[in-house]
Coordinates of C-alpha atoms in Angstrom, one line a residue:
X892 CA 44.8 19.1 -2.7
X893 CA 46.9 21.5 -0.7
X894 CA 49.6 23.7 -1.7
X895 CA 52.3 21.7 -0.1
X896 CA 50.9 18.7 -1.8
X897 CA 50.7 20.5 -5.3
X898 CA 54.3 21.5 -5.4
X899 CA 55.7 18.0 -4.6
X900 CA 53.3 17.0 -7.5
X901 CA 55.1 19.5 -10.0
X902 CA 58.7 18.4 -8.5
X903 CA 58.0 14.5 -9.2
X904 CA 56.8 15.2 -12.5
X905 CA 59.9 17.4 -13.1
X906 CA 61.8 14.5 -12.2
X907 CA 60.0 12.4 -13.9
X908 CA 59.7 14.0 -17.2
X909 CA 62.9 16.2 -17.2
X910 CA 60.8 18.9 -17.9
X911 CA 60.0 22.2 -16.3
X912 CA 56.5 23.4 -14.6
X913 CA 55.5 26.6 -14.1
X914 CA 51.6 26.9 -11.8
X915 CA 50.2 29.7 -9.8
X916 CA 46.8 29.6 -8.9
X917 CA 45.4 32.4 -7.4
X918 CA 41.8 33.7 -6.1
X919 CA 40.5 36.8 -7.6
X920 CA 37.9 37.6 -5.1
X921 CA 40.1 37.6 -2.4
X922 CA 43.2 39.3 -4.1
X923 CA 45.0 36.0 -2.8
X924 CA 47.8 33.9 -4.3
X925 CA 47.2 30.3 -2.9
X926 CA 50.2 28.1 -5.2
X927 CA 53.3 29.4 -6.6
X928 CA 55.5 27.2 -8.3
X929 CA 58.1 28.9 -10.7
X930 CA 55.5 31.4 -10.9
X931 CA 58.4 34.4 -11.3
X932 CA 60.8 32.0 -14.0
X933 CA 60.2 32.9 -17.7
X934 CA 58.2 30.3 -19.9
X935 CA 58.0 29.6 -24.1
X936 CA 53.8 30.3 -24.1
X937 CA 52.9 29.5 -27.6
X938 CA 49.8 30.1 -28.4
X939 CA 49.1 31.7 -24.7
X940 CA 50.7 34.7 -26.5
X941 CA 47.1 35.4 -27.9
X942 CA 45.8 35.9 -24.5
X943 CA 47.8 39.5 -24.6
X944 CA 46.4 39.9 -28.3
X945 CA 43.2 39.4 -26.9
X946 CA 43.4 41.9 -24.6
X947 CA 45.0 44.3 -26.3
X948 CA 42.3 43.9 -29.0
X949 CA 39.7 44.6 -26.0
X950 CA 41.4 47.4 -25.6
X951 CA 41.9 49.1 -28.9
X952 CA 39.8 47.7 -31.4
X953 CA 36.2 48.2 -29.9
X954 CA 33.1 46.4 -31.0
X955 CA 33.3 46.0 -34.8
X956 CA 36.6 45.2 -36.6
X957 CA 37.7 48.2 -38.9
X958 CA 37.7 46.5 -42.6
X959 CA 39.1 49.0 -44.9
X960 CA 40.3 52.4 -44.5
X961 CA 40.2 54.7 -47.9
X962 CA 39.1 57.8 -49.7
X963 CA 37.1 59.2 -52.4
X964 CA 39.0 61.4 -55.1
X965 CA 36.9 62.4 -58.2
X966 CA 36.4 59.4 -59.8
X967 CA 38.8 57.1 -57.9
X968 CA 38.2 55.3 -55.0
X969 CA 41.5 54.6 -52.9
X970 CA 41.7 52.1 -50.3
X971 CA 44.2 50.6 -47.8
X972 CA 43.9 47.3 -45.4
X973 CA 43.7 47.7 -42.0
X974 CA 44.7 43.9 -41.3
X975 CA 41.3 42.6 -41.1
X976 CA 41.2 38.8 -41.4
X977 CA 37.8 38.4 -42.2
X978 CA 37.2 39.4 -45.9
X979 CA 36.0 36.0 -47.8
X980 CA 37.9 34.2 -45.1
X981 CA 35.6 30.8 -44.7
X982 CA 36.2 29.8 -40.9
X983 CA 35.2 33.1 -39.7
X984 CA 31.5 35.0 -39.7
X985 CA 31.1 37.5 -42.4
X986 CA 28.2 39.7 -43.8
X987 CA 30.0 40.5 -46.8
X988 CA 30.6 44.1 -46.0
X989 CA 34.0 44.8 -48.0
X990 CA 33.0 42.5 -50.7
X991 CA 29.5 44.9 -51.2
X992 CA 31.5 48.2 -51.0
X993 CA 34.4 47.2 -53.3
X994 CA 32.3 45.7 -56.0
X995 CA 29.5 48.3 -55.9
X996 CA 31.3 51.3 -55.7
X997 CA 30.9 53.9 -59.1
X998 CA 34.8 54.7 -58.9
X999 CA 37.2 53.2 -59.9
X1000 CA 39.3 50.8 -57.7
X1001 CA 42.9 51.3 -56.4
X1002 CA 44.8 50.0 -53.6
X1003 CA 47.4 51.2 -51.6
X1004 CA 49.5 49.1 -50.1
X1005 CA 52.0 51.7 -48.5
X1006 CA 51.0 51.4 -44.6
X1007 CA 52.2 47.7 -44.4
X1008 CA 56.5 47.6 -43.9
X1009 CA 55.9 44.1 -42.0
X1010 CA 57.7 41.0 -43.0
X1011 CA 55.5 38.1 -43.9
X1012 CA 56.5 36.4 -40.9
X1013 CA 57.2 36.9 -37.5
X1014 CA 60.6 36.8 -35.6
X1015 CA 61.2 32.9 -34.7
X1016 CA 58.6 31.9 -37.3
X1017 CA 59.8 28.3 -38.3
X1018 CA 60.3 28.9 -42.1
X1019 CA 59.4 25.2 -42.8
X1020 CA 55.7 25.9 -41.9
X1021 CA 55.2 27.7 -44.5
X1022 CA 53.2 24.7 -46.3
X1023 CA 51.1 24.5 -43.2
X1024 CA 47.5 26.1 -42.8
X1025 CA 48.8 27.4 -39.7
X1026 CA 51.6 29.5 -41.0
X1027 CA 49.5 32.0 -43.1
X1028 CA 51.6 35.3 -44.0
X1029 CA 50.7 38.5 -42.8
X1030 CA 49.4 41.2 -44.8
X1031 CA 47.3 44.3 -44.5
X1032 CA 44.0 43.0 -46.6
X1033 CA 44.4 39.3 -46.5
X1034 CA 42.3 37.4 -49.1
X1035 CA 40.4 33.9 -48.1
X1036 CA 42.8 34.0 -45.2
X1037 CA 46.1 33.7 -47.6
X1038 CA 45.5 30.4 -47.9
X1039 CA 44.1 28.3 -51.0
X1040 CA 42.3 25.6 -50.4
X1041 CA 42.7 22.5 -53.3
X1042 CA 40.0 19.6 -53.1
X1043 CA 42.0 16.6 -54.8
X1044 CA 39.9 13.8 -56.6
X1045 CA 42.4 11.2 -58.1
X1046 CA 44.4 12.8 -60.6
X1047 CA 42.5 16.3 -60.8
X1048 CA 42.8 19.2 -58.3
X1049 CA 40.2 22.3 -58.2
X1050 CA 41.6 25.3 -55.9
X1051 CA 39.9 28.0 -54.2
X1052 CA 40.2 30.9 -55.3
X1053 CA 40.3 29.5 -58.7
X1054 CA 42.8 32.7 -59.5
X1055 CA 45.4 29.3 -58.7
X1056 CA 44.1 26.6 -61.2
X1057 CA 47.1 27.8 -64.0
X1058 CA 49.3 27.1 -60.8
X1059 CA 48.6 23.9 -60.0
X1060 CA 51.7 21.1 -61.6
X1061 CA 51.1 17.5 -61.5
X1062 CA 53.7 15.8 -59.7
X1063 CA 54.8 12.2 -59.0
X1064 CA 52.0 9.1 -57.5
X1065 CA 52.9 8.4 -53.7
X1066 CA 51.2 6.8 -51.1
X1067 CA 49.3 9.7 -49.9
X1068 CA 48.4 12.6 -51.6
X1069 CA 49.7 16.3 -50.7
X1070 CA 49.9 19.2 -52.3
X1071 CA 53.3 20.8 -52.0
X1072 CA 53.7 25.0 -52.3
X1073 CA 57.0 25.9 -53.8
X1074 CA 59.0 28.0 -50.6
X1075 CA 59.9 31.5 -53.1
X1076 CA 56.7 31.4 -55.2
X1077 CA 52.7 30.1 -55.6
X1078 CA 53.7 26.9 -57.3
X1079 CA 51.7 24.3 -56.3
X1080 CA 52.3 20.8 -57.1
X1081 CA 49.6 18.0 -56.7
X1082 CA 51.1 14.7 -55.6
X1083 CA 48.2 11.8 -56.2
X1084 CA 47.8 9.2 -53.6
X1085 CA 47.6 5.9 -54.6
X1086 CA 44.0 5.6 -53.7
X1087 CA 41.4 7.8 -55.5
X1088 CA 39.9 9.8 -52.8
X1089 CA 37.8 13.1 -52.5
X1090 CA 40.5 15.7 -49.9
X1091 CA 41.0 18.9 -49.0
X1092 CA 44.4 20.8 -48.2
X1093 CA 44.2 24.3 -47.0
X1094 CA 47.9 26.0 -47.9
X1095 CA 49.0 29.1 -47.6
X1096 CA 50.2 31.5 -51.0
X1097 CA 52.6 33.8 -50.8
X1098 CA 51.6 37.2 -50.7
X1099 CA 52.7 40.3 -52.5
X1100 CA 51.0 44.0 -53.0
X1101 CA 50.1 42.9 -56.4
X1102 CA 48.5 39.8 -55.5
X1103 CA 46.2 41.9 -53.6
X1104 CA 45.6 43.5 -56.5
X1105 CA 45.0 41.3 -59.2
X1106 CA 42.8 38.4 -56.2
X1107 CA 40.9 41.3 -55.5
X1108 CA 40.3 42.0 -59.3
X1109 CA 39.8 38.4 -60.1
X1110 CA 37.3 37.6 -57.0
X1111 CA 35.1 41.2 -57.8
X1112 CA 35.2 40.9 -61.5
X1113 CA 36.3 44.4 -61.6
X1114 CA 39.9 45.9 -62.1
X1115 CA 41.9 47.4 -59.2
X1116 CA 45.0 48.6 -59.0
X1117 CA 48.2 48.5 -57.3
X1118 CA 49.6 52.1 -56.4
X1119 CA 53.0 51.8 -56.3
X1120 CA 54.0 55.0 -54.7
X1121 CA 53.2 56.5 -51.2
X1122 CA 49.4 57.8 -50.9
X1123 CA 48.3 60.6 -48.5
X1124 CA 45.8 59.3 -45.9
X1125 CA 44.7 62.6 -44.8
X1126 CA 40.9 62.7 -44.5
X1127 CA 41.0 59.1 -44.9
X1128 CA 37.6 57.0 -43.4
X1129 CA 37.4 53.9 -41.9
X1130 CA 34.6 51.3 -42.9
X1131 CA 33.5 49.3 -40.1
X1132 CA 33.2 45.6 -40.9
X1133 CA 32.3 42.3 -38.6
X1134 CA 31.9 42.0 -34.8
X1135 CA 35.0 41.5 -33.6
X1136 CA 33.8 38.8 -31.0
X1137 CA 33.4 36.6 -33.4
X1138 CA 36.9 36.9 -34.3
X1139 CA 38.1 36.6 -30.6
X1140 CA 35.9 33.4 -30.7
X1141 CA 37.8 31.5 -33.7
X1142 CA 41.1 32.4 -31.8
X1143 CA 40.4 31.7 -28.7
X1144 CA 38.5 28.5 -29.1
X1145 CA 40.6 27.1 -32.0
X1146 CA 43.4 28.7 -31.6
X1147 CA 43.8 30.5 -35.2
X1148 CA 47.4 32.2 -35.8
X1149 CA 46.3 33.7 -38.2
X1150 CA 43.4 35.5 -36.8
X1151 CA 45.6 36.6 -34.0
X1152 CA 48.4 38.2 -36.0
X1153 CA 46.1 40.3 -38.1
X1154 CA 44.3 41.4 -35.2
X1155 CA 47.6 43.0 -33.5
X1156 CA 48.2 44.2 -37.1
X1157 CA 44.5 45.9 -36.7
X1158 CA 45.5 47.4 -33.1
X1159 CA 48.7 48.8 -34.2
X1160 CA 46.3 50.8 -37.3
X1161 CA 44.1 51.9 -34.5
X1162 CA 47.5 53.7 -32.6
X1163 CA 49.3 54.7 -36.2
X1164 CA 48.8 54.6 -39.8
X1165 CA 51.3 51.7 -40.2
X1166 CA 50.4 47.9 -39.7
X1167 CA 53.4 46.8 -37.7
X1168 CA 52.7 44.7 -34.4
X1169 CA 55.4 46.3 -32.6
X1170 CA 53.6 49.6 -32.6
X1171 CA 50.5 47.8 -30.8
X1172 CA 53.6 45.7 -28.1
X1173 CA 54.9 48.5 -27.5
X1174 CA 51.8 50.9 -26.3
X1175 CA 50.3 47.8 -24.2
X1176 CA 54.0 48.0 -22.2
X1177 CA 53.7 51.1 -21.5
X1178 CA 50.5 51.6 -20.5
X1179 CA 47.4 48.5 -19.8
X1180 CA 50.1 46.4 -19.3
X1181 CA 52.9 48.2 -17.3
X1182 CA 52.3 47.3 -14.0
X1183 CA 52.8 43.4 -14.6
X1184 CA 55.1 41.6 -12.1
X1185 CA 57.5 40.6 -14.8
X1186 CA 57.9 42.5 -17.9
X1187 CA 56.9 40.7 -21.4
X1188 CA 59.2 39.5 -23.6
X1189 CA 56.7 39.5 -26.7
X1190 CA 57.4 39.6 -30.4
X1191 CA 54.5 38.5 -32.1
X1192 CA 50.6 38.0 -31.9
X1193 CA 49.9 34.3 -32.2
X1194 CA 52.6 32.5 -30.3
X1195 CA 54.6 31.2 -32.7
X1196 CA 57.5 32.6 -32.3
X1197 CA 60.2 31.0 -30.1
X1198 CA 61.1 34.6 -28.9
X1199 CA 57.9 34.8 -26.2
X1200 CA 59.0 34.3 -23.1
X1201 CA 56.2 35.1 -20.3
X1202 CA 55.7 34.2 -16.2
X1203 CA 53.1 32.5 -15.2
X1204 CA 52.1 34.9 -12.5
X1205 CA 52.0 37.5 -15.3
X1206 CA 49.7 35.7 -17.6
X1207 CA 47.1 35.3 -14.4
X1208 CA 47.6 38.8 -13.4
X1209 CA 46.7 39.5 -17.4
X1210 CA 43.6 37.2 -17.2
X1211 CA 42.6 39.4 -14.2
X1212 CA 42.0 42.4 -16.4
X1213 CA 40.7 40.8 -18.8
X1214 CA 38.1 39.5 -16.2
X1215 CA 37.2 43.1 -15.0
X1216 CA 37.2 44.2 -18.7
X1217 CA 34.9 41.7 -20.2
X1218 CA 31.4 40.6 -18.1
X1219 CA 31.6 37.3 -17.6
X1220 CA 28.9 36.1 -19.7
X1221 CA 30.3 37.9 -22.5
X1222 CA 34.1 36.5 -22.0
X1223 CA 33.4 32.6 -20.9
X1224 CA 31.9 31.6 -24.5
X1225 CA 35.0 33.5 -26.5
X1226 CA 37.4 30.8 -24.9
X1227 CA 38.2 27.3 -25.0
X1228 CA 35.6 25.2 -22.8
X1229 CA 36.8 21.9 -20.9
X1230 CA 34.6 19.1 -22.4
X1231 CA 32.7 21.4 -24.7
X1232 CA 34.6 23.9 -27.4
X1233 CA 37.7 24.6 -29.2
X1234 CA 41.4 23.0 -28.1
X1235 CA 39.7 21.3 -25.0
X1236 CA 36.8 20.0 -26.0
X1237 CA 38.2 16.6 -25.2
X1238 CA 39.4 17.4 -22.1
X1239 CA 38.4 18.5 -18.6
X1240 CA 34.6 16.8 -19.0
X1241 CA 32.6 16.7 -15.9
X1242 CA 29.0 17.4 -14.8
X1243 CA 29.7 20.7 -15.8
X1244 CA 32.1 22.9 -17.4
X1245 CA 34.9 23.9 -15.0
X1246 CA 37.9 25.3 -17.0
X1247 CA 37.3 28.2 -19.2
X1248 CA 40.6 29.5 -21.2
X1249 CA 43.3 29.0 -23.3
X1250 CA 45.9 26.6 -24.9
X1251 CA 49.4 26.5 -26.0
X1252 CA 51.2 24.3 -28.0
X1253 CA 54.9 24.3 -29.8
X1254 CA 57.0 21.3 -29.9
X1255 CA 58.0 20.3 -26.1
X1256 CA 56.1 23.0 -25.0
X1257 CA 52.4 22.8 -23.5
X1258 CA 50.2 25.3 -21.6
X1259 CA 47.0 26.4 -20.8
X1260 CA 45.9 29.1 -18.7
X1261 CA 42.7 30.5 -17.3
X1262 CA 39.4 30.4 -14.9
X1263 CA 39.0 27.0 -12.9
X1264 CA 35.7 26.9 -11.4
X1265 CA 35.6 24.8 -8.1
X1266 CA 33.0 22.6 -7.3
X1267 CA 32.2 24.7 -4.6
X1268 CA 31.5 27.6 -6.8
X1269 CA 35.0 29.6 -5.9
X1270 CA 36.2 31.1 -9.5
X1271 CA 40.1 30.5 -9.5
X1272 CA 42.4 31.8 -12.3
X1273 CA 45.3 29.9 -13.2
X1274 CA 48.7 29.4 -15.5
X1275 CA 50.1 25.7 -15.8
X1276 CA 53.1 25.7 -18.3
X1277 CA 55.6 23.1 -19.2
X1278 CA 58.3 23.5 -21.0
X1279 CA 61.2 21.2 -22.7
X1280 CA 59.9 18.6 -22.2
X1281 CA 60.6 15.1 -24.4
X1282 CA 57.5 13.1 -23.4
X1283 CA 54.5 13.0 -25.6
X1284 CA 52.6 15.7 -24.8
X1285 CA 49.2 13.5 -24.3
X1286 CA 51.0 12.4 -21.3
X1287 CA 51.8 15.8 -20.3
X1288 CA 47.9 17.0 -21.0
X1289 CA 47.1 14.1 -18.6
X1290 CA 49.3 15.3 -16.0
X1291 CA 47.4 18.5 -16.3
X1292 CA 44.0 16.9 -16.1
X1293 CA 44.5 15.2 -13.3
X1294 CA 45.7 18.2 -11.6
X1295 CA 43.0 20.7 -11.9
X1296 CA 40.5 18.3 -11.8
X1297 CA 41.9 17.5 -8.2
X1298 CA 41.6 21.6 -7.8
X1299 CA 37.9 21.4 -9.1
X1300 CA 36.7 19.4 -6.4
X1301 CA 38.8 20.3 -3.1
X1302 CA 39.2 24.0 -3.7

């Protein structure tokens, strides 16, 4: 499919649709730009946000993610989070190594919660998410990944952690069952379907300092807690916890917000002893990522903020240092596989796997960017974004398909 033919493509479906399309494909080996469409006009990513957290994690974090940072004073053990997703959180790998320290350390516990001024969300967070597994809130040493999981059986509900069984309230029969969170406060009120079935809902809580505290207390059987007032982190050591690729793996593949904001949380700890994802934006701007054709507008780690605004030709020109960062045969398995793993598992099948990279998805808004590989072995990079669109976006993931499938075999 030539480039004249692929830019009609993207005007009828513009037409079509009422939508706008954003496509530069471009040859690495070559240095060599071969379709431009819109490449240069700013785009909503979503989650193709986390394609700059990844890097910037590449860049910053090194091979193991730092778990806690703390220090030893006579018979007191003080301790701070350095964002770390991972502790006791169940859709990640873990070896237990904070859990081990914590509950087998001869001092006694406290945490310090000072490096963390970070709202719970992000700018142009949708508040209304905040029921949604998706929409966990930030915080320096999450807990089972701030978010409680209740397994309902007909008119009982059991919750881990169990810390929230006093919370749960029954509520009214309907024809489905939810659990509903209370927006201010971890209130959670079990609605019973009509139908007694076994289910799981994953929510989030609502996070405070002394949550921290007393979870922590509650899940180690020992007491910790809360310093209130500022602690000097002179001296302070860092204990390293799990490979980090097998956090890059969970967001990449299946696209986990929550993963992605801790980690810029974790980068910006690296650069300063605060936990504030501008700190970590703001260095990659001015340095790995200054030379990109059109400067990011980027406010948050996961994507889902409505503030991101990237070009396409930026997001290729970002997946070509990741490329020269990361050997391929370490990078390919971390993302999303066409026909194989995470968000496009469904998608993209073939004799082989051909597209290697990552999704993005908000309301009228779909992308995915990454490596194409062409039947004829020729390793492409790419960004296909559509934005504003009022179609269903199954018909816009089609239109997509057919697209770089057309690229697979002809390029």
């Amino acid at each position: 499919m030539s480039p004249r033919a692929l830019q009609k493509t993207f005007r009828q479906t513009e037409a079509a649709l009422q939508e706008h399309v954003g496509f530069v494909l471009y040859d690495p080996l070559k240095k060599e730009k071969l379709v431009d469409y819109n490449g240069s006009t700013y785009f909503t990513p979503a989650s193709n946000t986390k394609i700059f957290t990844f890097f910037t994690s590449l860049k910053l974090l090194g091979d193991s993610i730092p778990a806690l940072k703390y220090t030893v004073r006579g018979d007191s053990l003080i301790f701070w989070g350095t964002g770390d997703p991972s502790f006791l959180y169940p859709w990640v790998y873990t070896d237990g190594t904070v859990y081990t320290y914590l509950k087998g350390a001869p001092q006694q516990l406290y945490f310090a919660a000072d490096n963390f001024p970070t709202a719970f969300y992000g700018p142009g967070w949708a508040w209304d998410d905040y029921n949604d597994y998706y929409a966990s809130e930030r915080s320096a040493l999450p807990i089972y990944g701030n978010l409680a999981a209740f397994t309902t059986a007909g008119s009982t509900a059991q919750v881990v952690p169990p810390f929230f069984r006093t919370s749960i309230l029954p509520g009214i029969i309907q024809k489905k069952p939810a659990v509903i969170r209370d927006l201010d406060r971890n209130q959670f009120v079990y609605h019973p379907g009509v139908q007694a079935s076994t289910k799981t809902f994953t929510i989030p809580y609502k996070t405070s300092p002394i949550l921290t505290a007393q979870l922590l207390g509650d899940t180690l059987k020992r007491v910790v807690t809360l310093l209130e007032k500022p602690v000097a982190r002179l001296g302070a050591q860092t204990l390293k916890g799990i490979p980090t690729d097998s956090l890059y793996r969970v967001m990449m593949q299946d696209s986990d917000n929550f993963i992605a904001e801790q980690l810029l949380l974790a980068c910006a700890g690296v650069l300063s002893d605060t936990l504030q994802p501008e700190i970590a934006i703001d260095y990659m701007k001015k340095h790995d990522l200054r030379d990109l054709a059109d400067v990011p507008v980027w406010k948050d780690g996961s994507g889902l903020s409505r503030y991101n605004l990237f070009t396409p030709r930026s997001i290729v020109q970002l997946w070509e240092k990741i490329y020269h960062t990361v050997p391929r045969e370490r990078l390919f398995p971390l993302l999303a596989i066409g026909g194989s793993k995470g968000t496009i598992r469904n998608y993209f099948k073939g004799d082989a796997p051909y597209i290697y990279g990552k999704t993005g998805t908000l309301s009228n808004n779909h992308c995915l960017s990454g490596f194409l590989v062409a039947k004829s072995g020729r390793l492409l990079i790419f960004s296909f974004m559509h934005n504003n669109y009022t179609a269903s976006t199954a018909i816009i993931r089609q239109h997509m398909q057919e697209t770089l499938k057309k690229i697979h075999e002809n390029y």
